[in-house]
PDB file of C-alpha atoms in Angstrom:
ATOM      1  CA  UNK A  28      96.820  80.944  97.900  1.00 92.00           C
ATOM      2  CA  UNK A  29      95.403  78.295 100.229  1.00 86.00           C
ATOM      3  CA  UNK A  30      95.927  77.527 103.917  1.00 83.00           C
ATOM      4  CA  UNK A  31      98.993  75.378 103.197  1.00 85.00           C
ATOM      5  CA  UNK A  32     100.809  78.586 102.198  1.00 88.00           C
ATOM      6  CA  UNK A  33     100.157  80.138 105.599  1.00 89.00           C
ATOM      7  CA  UNK A  34     100.692  77.094 107.816  1.00 85.00           C
ATOM      8  CA  UNK A  35     101.244  78.169 111.417  1.00 87.00           C
ATOM      9  CA  UNK A  36      99.408  81.440 110.785  1.00 91.00           C
ATOM     10  CA  UNK A  37      96.064  79.787 110.035  1.00 89.00           C
ATOM     11  CA  UNK A  38      95.877  76.222 111.195  1.00 72.00           C
ATOM     12  CA  UNK A  39      93.615  73.694 109.444  1.00 72.00           C
ATOM     13  CA  UNK A  40      91.289  73.668 112.478  1.00 82.00           C
ATOM     14  CA  UNK A  41      91.033  77.469 112.245  1.00 92.00           C
ATOM     15  CA  UNK A  42      89.517  77.419 108.735  1.00 94.00           C
ATOM     16  CA  UNK A  43      85.943  78.631 109.194  1.00 96.00           C
ATOM     17  CA  UNK A  44      84.805  78.466 105.566  1.00 97.00           C
ATOM     18  CA  UNK A  45      86.254  76.797 102.508  1.00 96.00           C
ATOM     19  CA  UNK A  46      86.245  78.418  99.085  1.00 97.00           C
ATOM     20  CA  UNK A  47      83.498  76.005  97.984  1.00 98.00           C
ATOM     21  CA  UNK A  48      81.289  76.906 100.932  1.00 98.00           C
ATOM     22  CA  UNK A  49      81.711  80.612 100.135  1.00 98.00           C
ATOM     23  CA  UNK A  50      80.985  80.190  96.426  1.00 98.00           C
ATOM     24  CA  UNK A  51      77.944  77.997  97.085  1.00 98.00           C
ATOM     25  CA  UNK A  52      76.487  80.541  99.511  1.00 98.00           C
ATOM     26  CA  UNK A  53      77.149  83.457  97.150  1.00 98.00           C
ATOM     27  CA  UNK A  54      75.242  81.535  94.476  1.00 98.00           C
ATOM     28  CA  UNK A  55      72.274  81.157  96.830  1.00 98.00           C
ATOM     29  CA  UNK A  56      72.392  84.848  97.698  1.00 98.00           C
ATOM     30  CA  UNK A  57      72.562  85.749  93.982  1.00 98.00           C
ATOM     31  CA  UNK A  58      69.390  83.732  93.299  1.00 98.00           C
ATOM     32  CA  UNK A  59      67.541  85.617  96.041  1.00 98.00           C
ATOM     33  CA  UNK A  60      68.852  88.974  94.796  1.00 98.00           C
ATOM     34  CA  UNK A  61      67.687  88.147  91.251  1.00 98.00           C
ATOM     35  CA  UNK A  62      64.191  87.381  92.535  1.00 98.00           C
ATOM     36  CA  UNK A  63      64.031  90.472  94.742  1.00 98.00           C
ATOM     37  CA  UNK A  64      65.231  92.862  92.024  1.00 98.00           C
ATOM     38  CA  UNK A  65      63.368  91.359  89.073  1.00 97.00           C
ATOM     39  CA  UNK A  66      62.479  94.138  86.655  1.00 96.00           C
ATOM     40  CA  UNK A  67      64.597  96.694  88.537  1.00 97.00           C
ATOM     41  CA  UNK A  68      67.846  98.324  87.485  1.00 95.00           C
ATOM     42  CA  UNK A  69      70.425  97.273  90.085  1.00 97.00           C
ATOM     43  CA  UNK A  70      73.656  98.999  91.054  1.00 98.00           C
ATOM     44  CA  UNK A  71      76.104  96.982  93.159  1.00 98.00           C
ATOM     45  CA  UNK A  72      78.314  99.165  95.348  1.00 98.00           C
ATOM     46  CA  UNK A  73      81.363  97.343  96.646  1.00 98.00           C
ATOM     47  CA  UNK A  74      83.200  98.558  99.697  1.00 95.00           C
ATOM     48  CA  UNK A  75      86.928  98.497  99.014  1.00 94.00           C
ATOM     49  CA  UNK A  76      89.206  96.756  99.571  1.00 93.00           C
ATOM     50  CA  UNK A  77      87.785  93.798 101.410  1.00 93.00           C
ATOM     51  CA  UNK A  78      84.678  93.300  99.271  1.00 97.00           C
ATOM     52  CA  UNK A  79      86.570  92.850  95.988  1.00 97.00           C
ATOM     53  CA  UNK A  80      86.446  89.037  96.039  1.00 97.00           C
ATOM     54  CA  UNK A  81      82.867  88.923  97.341  1.00 98.00           C
ATOM     55  CA  UNK A  82      81.650  91.487  94.793  1.00 98.00           C
ATOM     56  CA  UNK A  83      83.343  89.734  91.882  1.00 98.00           C
ATOM     57  CA  UNK A  84      81.972  86.298  92.732  1.00 98.00           C
ATOM     58  CA  UNK A  85      78.510  87.597  93.650  1.00 98.00           C
ATOM     59  CA  UNK A  86      78.269  89.538  90.371  1.00 98.00           C
ATOM     60  CA  UNK A  87      79.414  86.496  88.379  1.00 98.00           C
ATOM     61  CA  UNK A  88      76.732  84.416  90.104  1.00 98.00           C
ATOM     62  CA  UNK A  89      73.969  86.776  88.953  1.00 98.00           C
ATOM     63  CA  UNK A  90      72.183  85.779  85.755  1.00 96.00           C
ATOM     64  CA  UNK A  91      71.287  89.341  84.832  1.00 96.00           C
ATOM     65  CA  UNK A  92      72.915  92.653  83.996  1.00 94.00           C
ATOM     66  CA  UNK A  93      74.153  94.765  86.883  1.00 94.00           C
ATOM     67  CA  UNK A  94      76.242  97.874  87.112  1.00 97.00           C
ATOM     68  CA  UNK A  95      79.068  98.107  89.618  1.00 98.00           C
ATOM     69  CA  UNK A  96      80.718 100.979  91.421  1.00 98.00           C
ATOM     70  CA  UNK A  97      83.086 101.193  94.354  1.00 98.00           C
ATOM     71  CA  UNK A  98      83.577 103.164  97.535  1.00 97.00           C
ATOM     72  CA  UNK A  99      86.505 103.029  99.878  1.00 95.00           C
ATOM     73  CA  UNK A 100      85.909 103.892 103.505  1.00 90.00           C
ATOM     74  CA  UNK A 101      88.218 103.282 106.389  1.00 80.00           C
ATOM     75  CA  UNK A 102      87.866 102.786 110.108  1.00 73.00           C
ATOM     76  CA  UNK A 103      90.580 100.213 110.735  1.00 57.00           C
ATOM     77  CA  UNK A 104      94.065 101.298 109.717  1.00 50.00           C
ATOM     78  CA  UNK A 105      96.452  98.427 110.387  1.00 50.00           C
ATOM     79  CA  UNK A 106      94.948  97.323 113.691  1.00 53.00           C
ATOM     80  CA  UNK A 107      92.594  94.486 114.508  1.00 52.00           C
ATOM     81  CA  UNK A 108      89.729  96.545 115.984  1.00 57.00           C
ATOM     82  CA  UNK A 109      87.520  99.215 114.440  1.00 55.00           C
ATOM     83  CA  UNK A 110      88.481 102.778 115.373  1.00 57.00           C
ATOM     84  CA  UNK A 111      84.914 104.064 114.948  1.00 61.00           C
ATOM     85  CA  UNK A 112      86.141 107.038 112.914  1.00 76.00           C
ATOM     86  CA  UNK A 113      85.050 106.759 109.273  1.00 84.00           C
ATOM     87  CA  UNK A 114      86.783 108.395 106.329  1.00 86.00           C
ATOM     88  CA  UNK A 115      85.794 108.269 102.649  1.00 93.00           C
ATOM     89  CA  UNK A 116      88.930 107.384 100.708  1.00 94.00           C
ATOM     90  CA  UNK A 117      87.161 106.916  97.338  1.00 97.00           C
ATOM     91  CA  UNK A 118      83.632 108.042  96.565  1.00 98.00           C
ATOM     92  CA  UNK A 119      81.192 106.712  93.972  1.00 98.00           C
ATOM     93  CA  UNK A 120      81.597 107.647  90.317  1.00 98.00           C
ATOM     94  CA  UNK A 121      77.878 106.991  89.726  1.00 96.00           C
ATOM     95  CA  UNK A 122      74.943 109.237  90.652  1.00 98.00           C
ATOM     96  CA  UNK A 123      72.630 107.012  92.723  1.00 98.00           C
ATOM     97  CA  UNK A 124      69.573 109.290  92.719  1.00 98.00           C
ATOM     98  CA  UNK A 125      66.484 107.134  92.068  1.00 98.00           C
ATOM     99  CA  UNK A 126      68.657 103.993  91.702  1.00 98.00           C
ATOM    100  CA  UNK A 127      68.297 100.649  93.480  1.00 98.00           C
ATOM    101  CA  UNK A 128      71.583 100.262  95.353  1.00 98.00           C
ATOM    102  CA  UNK A 129      72.897  97.052  96.889  1.00 98.00           C
ATOM    103  CA  UNK A 130      75.924  97.654  99.100  1.00 98.00           C
ATOM    104  CA  UNK A 131      78.217  94.627  99.028  1.00 98.00           C
ATOM    105  CA  UNK A 132      80.399  94.087 102.086  1.00 97.00           C
ATOM    106  CA  UNK A 133      82.898  91.446 103.092  1.00 96.00           C
ATOM    107  CA  UNK A 134      82.154  91.565 106.826  1.00 96.00           C
ATOM    108  CA  UNK A 135      80.029  93.379 109.349  1.00 94.00           C
ATOM    109  CA  UNK A 136      81.863  93.693 112.620  1.00 90.00           C
ATOM    110  CA  UNK A 137      80.615  96.450 114.945  1.00 88.00           C
ATOM    111  CA  UNK A 138      78.315  97.920 112.296  1.00 90.00           C
ATOM    112  CA  UNK A 139      79.576 101.460 112.960  1.00 88.00           C
ATOM    113  CA  UNK A 140      81.203 101.982 109.568  1.00 88.00           C
ATOM    114  CA  UNK A 141      78.327 100.442 107.654  1.00 92.00           C
ATOM    115  CA  UNK A 142      75.720 102.440 109.576  1.00 93.00           C
ATOM    116  CA  UNK A 143      77.553 105.643 108.692  1.00 92.00           C
ATOM    117  CA  UNK A 144      77.892 104.570 105.049  1.00 95.00           C
ATOM    118  CA  UNK A 145      74.189 103.705 104.671  1.00 97.00           C
ATOM    119  CA  UNK A 146      73.165 107.072 106.143  1.00 95.00           C
ATOM    120  CA  UNK A 147      75.524 108.784 103.705  1.00 96.00           C
ATOM    121  CA  UNK A 148      74.155 106.877 100.701  1.00 98.00           C
ATOM    122  CA  UNK A 149      70.493 107.402 101.666  1.00 98.00           C
ATOM    123  CA  UNK A 150      71.112 111.159 101.764  1.00 98.00           C
ATOM    124  CA  UNK A 151      71.817 110.995  98.012  1.00 98.00           C
ATOM    125  CA  UNK A 152      68.217 110.125  97.076  1.00 98.00           C
ATOM    126  CA  UNK A 153      68.346 106.504  95.875  1.00 98.00           C
ATOM    127  CA  UNK A 154      65.155 104.509  95.232  1.00 98.00           C
ATOM    128  CA  UNK A 155      66.418 101.928  97.730  1.00 98.00           C
ATOM    129  CA  UNK A 156      69.558 100.947  99.622  1.00 98.00           C
ATOM    130  CA  UNK A 157      70.014  97.384 100.845  1.00 98.00           C
ATOM    131  CA  UNK A 158      73.012  95.480 102.196  1.00 98.00           C
ATOM    132  CA  UNK A 159      74.575  92.153 101.251  1.00 98.00           C
ATOM    133  CA  UNK A 160      77.454  90.846 103.335  1.00 98.00           C
ATOM    134  CA  UNK A 161      79.380  87.628 103.183  1.00 98.00           C
ATOM    135  CA  UNK A 162      80.111  87.579 106.920  1.00 98.00           C
ATOM    136  CA  UNK A 163      78.525  89.019 110.051  1.00 96.00           C
ATOM    137  CA  UNK A 164      79.740  88.836 113.643  1.00 95.00           C
ATOM    138  CA  UNK A 165      76.532  89.024 115.728  1.00 92.00           C
ATOM    139  CA  UNK A 166      78.480  89.125 119.015  1.00 92.00           C
ATOM    140  CA  UNK A 167      80.468  92.174 117.892  1.00 89.00           C
ATOM    141  CA  UNK A 168      77.606  94.314 116.553  1.00 88.00           C
ATOM    142  CA  UNK A 169      77.203  97.526 118.538  1.00 88.00           C
ATOM    143  CA  UNK A 170      75.178  99.485 115.949  1.00 88.00           C
ATOM    144  CA  UNK A 171      71.949  97.975 114.629  1.00 86.00           C
ATOM    145  CA  UNK A 172      72.175  97.682 110.838  1.00 92.00           C
ATOM    146  CA  UNK A 173      69.401  96.134 108.746  1.00 94.00           C
ATOM    147  CA  UNK A 174      71.153  93.578 106.537  1.00 96.00           C
ATOM    148  CA  UNK A 175      69.045  92.023 103.785  1.00 98.00           C
ATOM    149  CA  UNK A 176      71.444  89.296 102.627  1.00 98.00           C
ATOM    150  CA  UNK A 177      73.861  87.541 105.008  1.00 98.00           C
ATOM    151  CA  UNK A 178      76.185  84.800 103.855  1.00 98.00           C
ATOM    152  CA  UNK A 179      77.334  83.462 107.218  1.00 98.00           C
ATOM    153  CA  UNK A 180      77.235  84.446 110.873  1.00 97.00           C
ATOM    154  CA  UNK A 181      80.648  83.796 112.403  1.00 96.00           C
ATOM    155  CA  UNK A 182      82.241  83.980 115.872  1.00 93.00           C
ATOM    156  CA  UNK A 183      83.783  87.208 117.104  1.00 92.00           C
ATOM    157  CA  UNK A 184      87.338  86.321 116.069  1.00 91.00           C
ATOM    158  CA  UNK A 185      89.868  88.035 113.825  1.00 92.00           C
ATOM    159  CA  UNK A 186      89.396  86.417 110.428  1.00 95.00           C
ATOM    160  CA  UNK A 187      91.281  86.773 107.168  1.00 96.00           C
ATOM    161  CA  UNK A 188      91.015  85.481 103.633  1.00 97.00           C
ATOM    162  CA  UNK A 189      88.690  85.966 100.690  1.00 97.00           C
ATOM    163  CA  UNK A 190      89.364  89.713 100.690  1.00 96.00           C
ATOM    164  CA  UNK A 191      89.736  90.150 104.446  1.00 96.00           C
ATOM    165  CA  UNK A 192      93.188  91.219 105.528  1.00 94.00           C
ATOM    166  CA  UNK A 193      95.563  91.841 108.339  1.00 94.00           C
ATOM    167  CA  UNK A 194      97.954  94.668 107.479  1.00 92.00           C
ATOM    168  CA  UNK A 195      97.155  94.174 103.732  1.00 93.00           C
ATOM    169  CA  UNK A 196      98.119  90.481 103.811  1.00 95.00           C
ATOM    170  CA  UNK A 197      95.918  87.364 103.421  1.00 96.00           C
ATOM    171  CA  UNK A 198      93.369  88.984 101.043  1.00 96.00           C
ATOM    172  CA  UNK A 199      94.112  86.375  98.352  1.00 96.00           C
ATOM    173  CA  UNK A 200      93.680  83.415 100.709  1.00 96.00           C
ATOM    174  CA  UNK A 201      90.940  81.263  99.148  1.00 95.00           C
ATOM    175  CA  UNK A 202      89.371  80.211 102.453  1.00 95.00           C
ATOM    176  CA  UNK A 203      88.312  82.232 105.483  1.00 97.00           C
ATOM    177  CA  UNK A 204      90.186  81.437 108.656  1.00 96.00           C
ATOM    178  CA  UNK A 205      90.986  82.719 112.091  1.00 94.00           C
ATOM    179  CA  UNK A 206      94.377  84.378 112.224  1.00 93.00           C
ATOM    180  CA  UNK A 207      96.627  82.980 114.941  1.00 92.00           C
ATOM    181  CA  UNK A 208      97.161  85.612 117.662  1.00 89.00           C
ATOM    182  CA  UNK A 209     100.951  85.250 117.497  1.00 89.00           C
ATOM    183  CA  UNK A 210     100.808  86.892 114.040  1.00 91.00           C
ATOM    184  CA  UNK A 211      99.358  90.180 115.298  1.00 87.00           C
ATOM    185  CA  UNK A 212     100.423  90.190 118.973  1.00 82.00           C
TER     186      UNK A 212
END
């Protein structure tokens, strides 16, 4: 689905990143990840549901073997702001003790959920835990989180597409755009 399918909900001037821009940047991030993890066994941990598109395209951009696992954590519900309360909805199937773990996120907003998740993962004894995110909102961050790989810094607006949703819609939008307020007001 592209922005023509959601005309009036995401205007052309509200498209922040095209699919090509996203794919190009994920390719650049993959090259850096390959260099940084050369000779190391790497486990990608995607954070469901938003990171599905990012994880798939990042993994396909890597020219090496990687394992993948998934976690689902929630702090949003159907609203547009983080609740700050984190729940594990699906835990890892893989034991991460002594493993090099790269957490793959779609977006870092306040950083509260991710901070909690990283603390949780580090308590399991991995060799390392690093973070890769497609998007980060520097103006919204309230919890300092050390992010190793950042695709793009974006304004503090409610964005959808490329895995990001509003009320489970817009995840399959190929671009990333700002959702018009009339949709969620």
